[in-house]
PDB file of C-alpha atoms in Angstrom:
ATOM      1  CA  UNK O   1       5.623 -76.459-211.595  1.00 31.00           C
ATOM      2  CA  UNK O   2       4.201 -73.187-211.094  1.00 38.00           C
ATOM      3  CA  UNK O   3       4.549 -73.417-207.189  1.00 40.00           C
ATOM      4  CA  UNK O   4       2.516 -70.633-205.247  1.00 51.00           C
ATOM      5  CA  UNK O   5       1.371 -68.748-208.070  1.00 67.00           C
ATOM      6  CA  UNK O   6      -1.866 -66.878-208.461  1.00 76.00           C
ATOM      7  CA  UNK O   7      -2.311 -69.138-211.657  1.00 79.00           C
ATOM      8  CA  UNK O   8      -1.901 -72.225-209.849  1.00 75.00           C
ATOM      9  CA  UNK O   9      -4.173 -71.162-206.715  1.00 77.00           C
ATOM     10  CA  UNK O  10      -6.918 -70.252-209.732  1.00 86.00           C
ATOM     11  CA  UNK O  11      -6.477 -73.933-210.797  1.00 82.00           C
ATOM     12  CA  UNK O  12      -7.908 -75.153-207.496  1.00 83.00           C
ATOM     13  CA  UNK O  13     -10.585 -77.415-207.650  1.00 86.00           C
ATOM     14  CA  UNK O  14     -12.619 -75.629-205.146  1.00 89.00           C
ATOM     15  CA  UNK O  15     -13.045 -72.284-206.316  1.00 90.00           C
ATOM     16  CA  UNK O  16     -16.239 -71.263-208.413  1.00 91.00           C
ATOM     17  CA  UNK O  17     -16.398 -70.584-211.718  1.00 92.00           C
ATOM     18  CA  UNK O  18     -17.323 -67.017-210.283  1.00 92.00           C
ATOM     19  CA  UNK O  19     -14.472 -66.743-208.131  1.00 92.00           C
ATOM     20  CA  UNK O  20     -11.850 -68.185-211.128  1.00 91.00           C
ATOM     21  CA  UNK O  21     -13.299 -64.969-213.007  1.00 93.00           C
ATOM     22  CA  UNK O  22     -12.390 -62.565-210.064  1.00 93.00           C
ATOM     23  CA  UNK O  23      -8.985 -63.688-209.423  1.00 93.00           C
ATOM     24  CA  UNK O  24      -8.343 -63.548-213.937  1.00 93.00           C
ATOM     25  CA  UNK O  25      -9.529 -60.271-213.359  1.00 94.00           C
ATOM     26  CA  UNK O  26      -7.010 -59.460-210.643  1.00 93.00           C
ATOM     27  CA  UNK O  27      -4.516 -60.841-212.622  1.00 92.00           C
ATOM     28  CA  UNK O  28      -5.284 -58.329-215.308  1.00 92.00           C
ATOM     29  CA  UNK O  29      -3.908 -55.674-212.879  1.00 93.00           C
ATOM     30  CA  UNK O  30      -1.637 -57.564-210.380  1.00 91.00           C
ATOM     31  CA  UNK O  31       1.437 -55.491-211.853  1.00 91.00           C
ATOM     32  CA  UNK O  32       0.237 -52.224-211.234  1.00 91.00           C
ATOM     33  CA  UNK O  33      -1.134 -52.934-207.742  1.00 92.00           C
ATOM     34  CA  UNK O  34       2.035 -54.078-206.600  1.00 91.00           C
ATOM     35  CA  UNK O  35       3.763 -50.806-207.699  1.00 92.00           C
ATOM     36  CA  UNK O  36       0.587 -48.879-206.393  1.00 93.00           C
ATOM     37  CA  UNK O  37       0.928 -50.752-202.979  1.00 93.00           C
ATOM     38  CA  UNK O  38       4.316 -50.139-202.776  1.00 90.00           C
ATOM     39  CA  UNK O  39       4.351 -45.995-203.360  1.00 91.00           C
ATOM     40  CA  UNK O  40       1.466 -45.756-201.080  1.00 92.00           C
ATOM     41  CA  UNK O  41       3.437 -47.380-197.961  1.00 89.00           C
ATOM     42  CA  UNK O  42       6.858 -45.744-198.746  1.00 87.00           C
ATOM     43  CA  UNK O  43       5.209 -42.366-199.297  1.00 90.00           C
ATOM     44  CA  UNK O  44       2.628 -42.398-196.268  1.00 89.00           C
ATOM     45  CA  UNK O  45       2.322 -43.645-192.932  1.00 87.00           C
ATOM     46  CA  UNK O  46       0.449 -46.947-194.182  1.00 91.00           C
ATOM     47  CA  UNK O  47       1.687 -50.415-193.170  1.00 92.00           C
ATOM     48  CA  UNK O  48       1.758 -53.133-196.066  1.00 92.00           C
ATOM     49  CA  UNK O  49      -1.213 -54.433-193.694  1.00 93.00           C
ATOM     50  CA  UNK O  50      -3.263 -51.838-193.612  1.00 95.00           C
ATOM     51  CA  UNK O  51      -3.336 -51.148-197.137  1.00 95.00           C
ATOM     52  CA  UNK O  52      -6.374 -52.710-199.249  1.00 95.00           C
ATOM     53  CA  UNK O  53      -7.108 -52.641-202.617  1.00 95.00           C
ATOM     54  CA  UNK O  54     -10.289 -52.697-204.576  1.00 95.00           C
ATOM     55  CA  UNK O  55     -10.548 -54.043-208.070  1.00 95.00           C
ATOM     56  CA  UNK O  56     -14.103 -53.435-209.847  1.00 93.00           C
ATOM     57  CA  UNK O  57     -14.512 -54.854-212.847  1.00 93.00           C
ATOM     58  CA  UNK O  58     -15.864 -52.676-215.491  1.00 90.00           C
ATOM     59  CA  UNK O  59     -19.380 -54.455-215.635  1.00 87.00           C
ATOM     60  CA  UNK O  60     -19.834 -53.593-212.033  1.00 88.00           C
ATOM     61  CA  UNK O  61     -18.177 -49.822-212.221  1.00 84.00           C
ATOM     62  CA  UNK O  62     -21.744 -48.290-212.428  1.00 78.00           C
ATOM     63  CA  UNK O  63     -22.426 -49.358-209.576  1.00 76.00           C
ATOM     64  CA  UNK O  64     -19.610 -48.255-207.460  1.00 77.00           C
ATOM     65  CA  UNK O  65     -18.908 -44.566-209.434  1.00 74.00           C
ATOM     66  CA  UNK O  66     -22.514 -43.789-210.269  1.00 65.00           C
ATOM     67  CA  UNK O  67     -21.314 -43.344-214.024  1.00 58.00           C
ATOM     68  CA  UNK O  68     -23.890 -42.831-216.350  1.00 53.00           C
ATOM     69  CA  UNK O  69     -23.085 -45.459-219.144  1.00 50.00           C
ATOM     70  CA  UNK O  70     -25.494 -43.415-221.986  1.00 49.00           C
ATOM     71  CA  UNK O  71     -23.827 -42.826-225.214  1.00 40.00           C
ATOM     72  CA  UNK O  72     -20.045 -43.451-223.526  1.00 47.00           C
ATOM     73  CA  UNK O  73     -18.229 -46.966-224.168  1.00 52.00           C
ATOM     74  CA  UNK O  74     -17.525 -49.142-221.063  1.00 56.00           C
ATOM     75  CA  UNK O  75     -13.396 -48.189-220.664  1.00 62.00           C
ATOM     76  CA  UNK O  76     -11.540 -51.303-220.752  1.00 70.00           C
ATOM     77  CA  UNK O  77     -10.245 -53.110-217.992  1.00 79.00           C
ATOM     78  CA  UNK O  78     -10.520 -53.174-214.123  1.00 89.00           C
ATOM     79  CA  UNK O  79     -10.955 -49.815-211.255  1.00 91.00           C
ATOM     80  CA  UNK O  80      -8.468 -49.857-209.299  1.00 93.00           C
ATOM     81  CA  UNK O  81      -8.645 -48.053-205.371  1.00 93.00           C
ATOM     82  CA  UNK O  82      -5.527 -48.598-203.014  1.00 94.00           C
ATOM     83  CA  UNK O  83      -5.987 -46.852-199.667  1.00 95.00           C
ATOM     84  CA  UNK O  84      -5.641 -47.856-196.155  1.00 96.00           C
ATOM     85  CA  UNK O  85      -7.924 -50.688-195.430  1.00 96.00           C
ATOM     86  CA  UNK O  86     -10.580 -48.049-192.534  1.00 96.00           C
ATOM     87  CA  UNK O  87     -10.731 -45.596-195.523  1.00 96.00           C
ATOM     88  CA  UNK O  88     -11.937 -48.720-197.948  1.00 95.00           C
ATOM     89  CA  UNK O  89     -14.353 -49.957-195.891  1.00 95.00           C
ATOM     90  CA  UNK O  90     -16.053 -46.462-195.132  1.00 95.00           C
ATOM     91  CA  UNK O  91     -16.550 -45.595-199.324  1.00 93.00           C
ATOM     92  CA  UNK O  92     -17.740 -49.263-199.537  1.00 92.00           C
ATOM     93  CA  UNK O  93     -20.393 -48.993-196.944  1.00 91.00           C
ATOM     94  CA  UNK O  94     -21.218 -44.965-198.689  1.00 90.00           C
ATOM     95  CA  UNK O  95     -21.382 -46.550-202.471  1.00 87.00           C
ATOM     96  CA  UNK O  96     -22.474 -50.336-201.761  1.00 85.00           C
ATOM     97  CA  UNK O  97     -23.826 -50.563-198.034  1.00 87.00           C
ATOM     98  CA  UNK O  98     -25.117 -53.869-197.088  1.00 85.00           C
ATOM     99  CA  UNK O  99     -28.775 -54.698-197.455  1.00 86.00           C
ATOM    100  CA  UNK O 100     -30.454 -54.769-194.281  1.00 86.00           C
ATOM    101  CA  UNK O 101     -31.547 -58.558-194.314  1.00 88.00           C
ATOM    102  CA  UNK O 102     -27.594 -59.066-194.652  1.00 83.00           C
ATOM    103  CA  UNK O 103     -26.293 -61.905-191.825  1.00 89.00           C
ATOM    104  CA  UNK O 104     -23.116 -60.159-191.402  1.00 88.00           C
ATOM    105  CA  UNK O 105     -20.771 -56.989-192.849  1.00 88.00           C
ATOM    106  CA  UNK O 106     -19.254 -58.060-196.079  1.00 87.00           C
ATOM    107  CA  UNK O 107     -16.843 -55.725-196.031  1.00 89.00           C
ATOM    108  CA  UNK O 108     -15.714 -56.875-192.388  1.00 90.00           C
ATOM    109  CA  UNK O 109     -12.205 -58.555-193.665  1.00 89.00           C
ATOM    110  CA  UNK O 110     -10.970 -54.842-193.759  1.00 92.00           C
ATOM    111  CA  UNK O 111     -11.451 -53.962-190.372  1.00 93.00           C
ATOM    112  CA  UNK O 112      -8.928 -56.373-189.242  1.00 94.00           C
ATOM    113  CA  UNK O 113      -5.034 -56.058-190.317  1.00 94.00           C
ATOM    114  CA  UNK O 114      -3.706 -58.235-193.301  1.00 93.00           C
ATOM    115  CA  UNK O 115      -1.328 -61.412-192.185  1.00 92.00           C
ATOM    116  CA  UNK O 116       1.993 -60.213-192.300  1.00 90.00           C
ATOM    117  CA  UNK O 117       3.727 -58.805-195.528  1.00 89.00           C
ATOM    118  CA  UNK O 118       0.137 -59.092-197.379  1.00 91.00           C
ATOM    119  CA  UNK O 119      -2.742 -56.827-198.493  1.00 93.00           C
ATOM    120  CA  UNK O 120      -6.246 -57.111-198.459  1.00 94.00           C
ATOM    121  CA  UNK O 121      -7.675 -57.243-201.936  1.00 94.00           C
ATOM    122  CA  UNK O 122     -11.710 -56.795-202.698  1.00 94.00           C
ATOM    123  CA  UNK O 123     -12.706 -58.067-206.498  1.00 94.00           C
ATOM    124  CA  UNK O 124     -15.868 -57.190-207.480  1.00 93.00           C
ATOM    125  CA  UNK O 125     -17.444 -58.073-210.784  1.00 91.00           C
ATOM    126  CA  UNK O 126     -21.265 -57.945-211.475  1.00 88.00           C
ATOM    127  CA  UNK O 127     -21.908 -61.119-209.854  1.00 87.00           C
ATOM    128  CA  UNK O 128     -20.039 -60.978-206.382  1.00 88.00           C
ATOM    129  CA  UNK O 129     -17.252 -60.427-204.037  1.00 88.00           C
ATOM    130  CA  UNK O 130     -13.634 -62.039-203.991  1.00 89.00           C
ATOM    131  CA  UNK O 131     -11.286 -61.293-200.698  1.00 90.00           C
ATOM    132  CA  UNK O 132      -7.926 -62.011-200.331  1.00 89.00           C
ATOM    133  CA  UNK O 133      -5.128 -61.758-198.667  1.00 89.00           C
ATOM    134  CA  UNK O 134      -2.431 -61.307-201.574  1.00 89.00           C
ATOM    135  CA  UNK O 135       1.751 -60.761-201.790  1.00 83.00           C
ATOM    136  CA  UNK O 136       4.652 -60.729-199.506  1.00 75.00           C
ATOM    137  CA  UNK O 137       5.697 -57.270-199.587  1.00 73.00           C
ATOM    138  CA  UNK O 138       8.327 -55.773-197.624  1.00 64.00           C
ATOM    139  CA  UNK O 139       9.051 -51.952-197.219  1.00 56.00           C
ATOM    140  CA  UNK O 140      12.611 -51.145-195.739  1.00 58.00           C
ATOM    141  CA  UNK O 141      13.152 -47.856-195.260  1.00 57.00           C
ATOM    142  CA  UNK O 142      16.521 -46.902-195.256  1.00 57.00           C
ATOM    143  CA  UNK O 143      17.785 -43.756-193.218  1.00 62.00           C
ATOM    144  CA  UNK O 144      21.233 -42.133-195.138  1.00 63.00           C
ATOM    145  CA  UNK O 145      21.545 -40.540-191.350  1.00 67.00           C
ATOM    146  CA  UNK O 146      22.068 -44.428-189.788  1.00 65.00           C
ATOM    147  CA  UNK O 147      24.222 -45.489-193.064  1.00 59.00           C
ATOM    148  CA  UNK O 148      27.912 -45.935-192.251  1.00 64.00           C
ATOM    149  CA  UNK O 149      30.014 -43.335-194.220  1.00 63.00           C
ATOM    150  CA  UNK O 150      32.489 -44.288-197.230  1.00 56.00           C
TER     151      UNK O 150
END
């Protein structure tokens, strides 16, 4: 049984063939984010729940980086942007703002704090946008001054 895996949540009936494609793609990079996620909140400030990560896959990269695909291969694999979740939604409203006939922000999920021990994750392929709330991290931070002495 493969329990509360991502593989198992992609498996759900409900999801759309669009969305199974987003999460695969997250999957592609799930290792590295997790080491990503946890450097950024033991080096910084940032909480596990203010942390948010984009993943753009590379067919939607253009859009998001303004590269200028003439003559150059598409690089393999996914973008990857971990930051705190503010700083994520201000470069996704500078590179991608909302059209103006949009019913609601669809970048709102970041203004508000992850559940507990989770990040925020945005996928974004050519097609759409994935959001989740992903992991259980947990950051101790240990303090040699507090340890008792051998």
């Amino acid at each position: 049984m493969r329990g509360c895996s991502l593989e198992a949540y992609i498996e759900e009936p409900g999801l759309t063939e669009g969305q199974r494609r987003r999460l695969r793609l997250f999957q592609t990079v799930e290792e590295a984010v997790s080491r990503r996620v946890e450097r950024l909140c033991t080096s910084s400030e940032i909480e596990v729940t203010d942390a948010a990560i984009l993943v753009v896959s590379p067919a939607a990269r253009r859009a998001f980086f303004r590269i200028d695909a003439r003559g150059s291969a598409e690089a393999p694999g996914a973008s990857v942007i971990v930051d705190h979740r503010a700083r994520l939604h201000e470069f996704l409203h500078a590179v991608l703002p909302p059209v103006d006939e949009a019913p609601f922000d669809p970048y709102v999920d970041l203004l508000a704090p992850s559940p507990p021990q989770c990040v925020r994750v945005l996928i974004v392929d050519e097609d759409s946008l994935t959001v989740l709330n992903y992991g259980a991290f947990v950051v101790v931070n240990l303090d040699r001054r507090e340890m008792p002495k051998a």
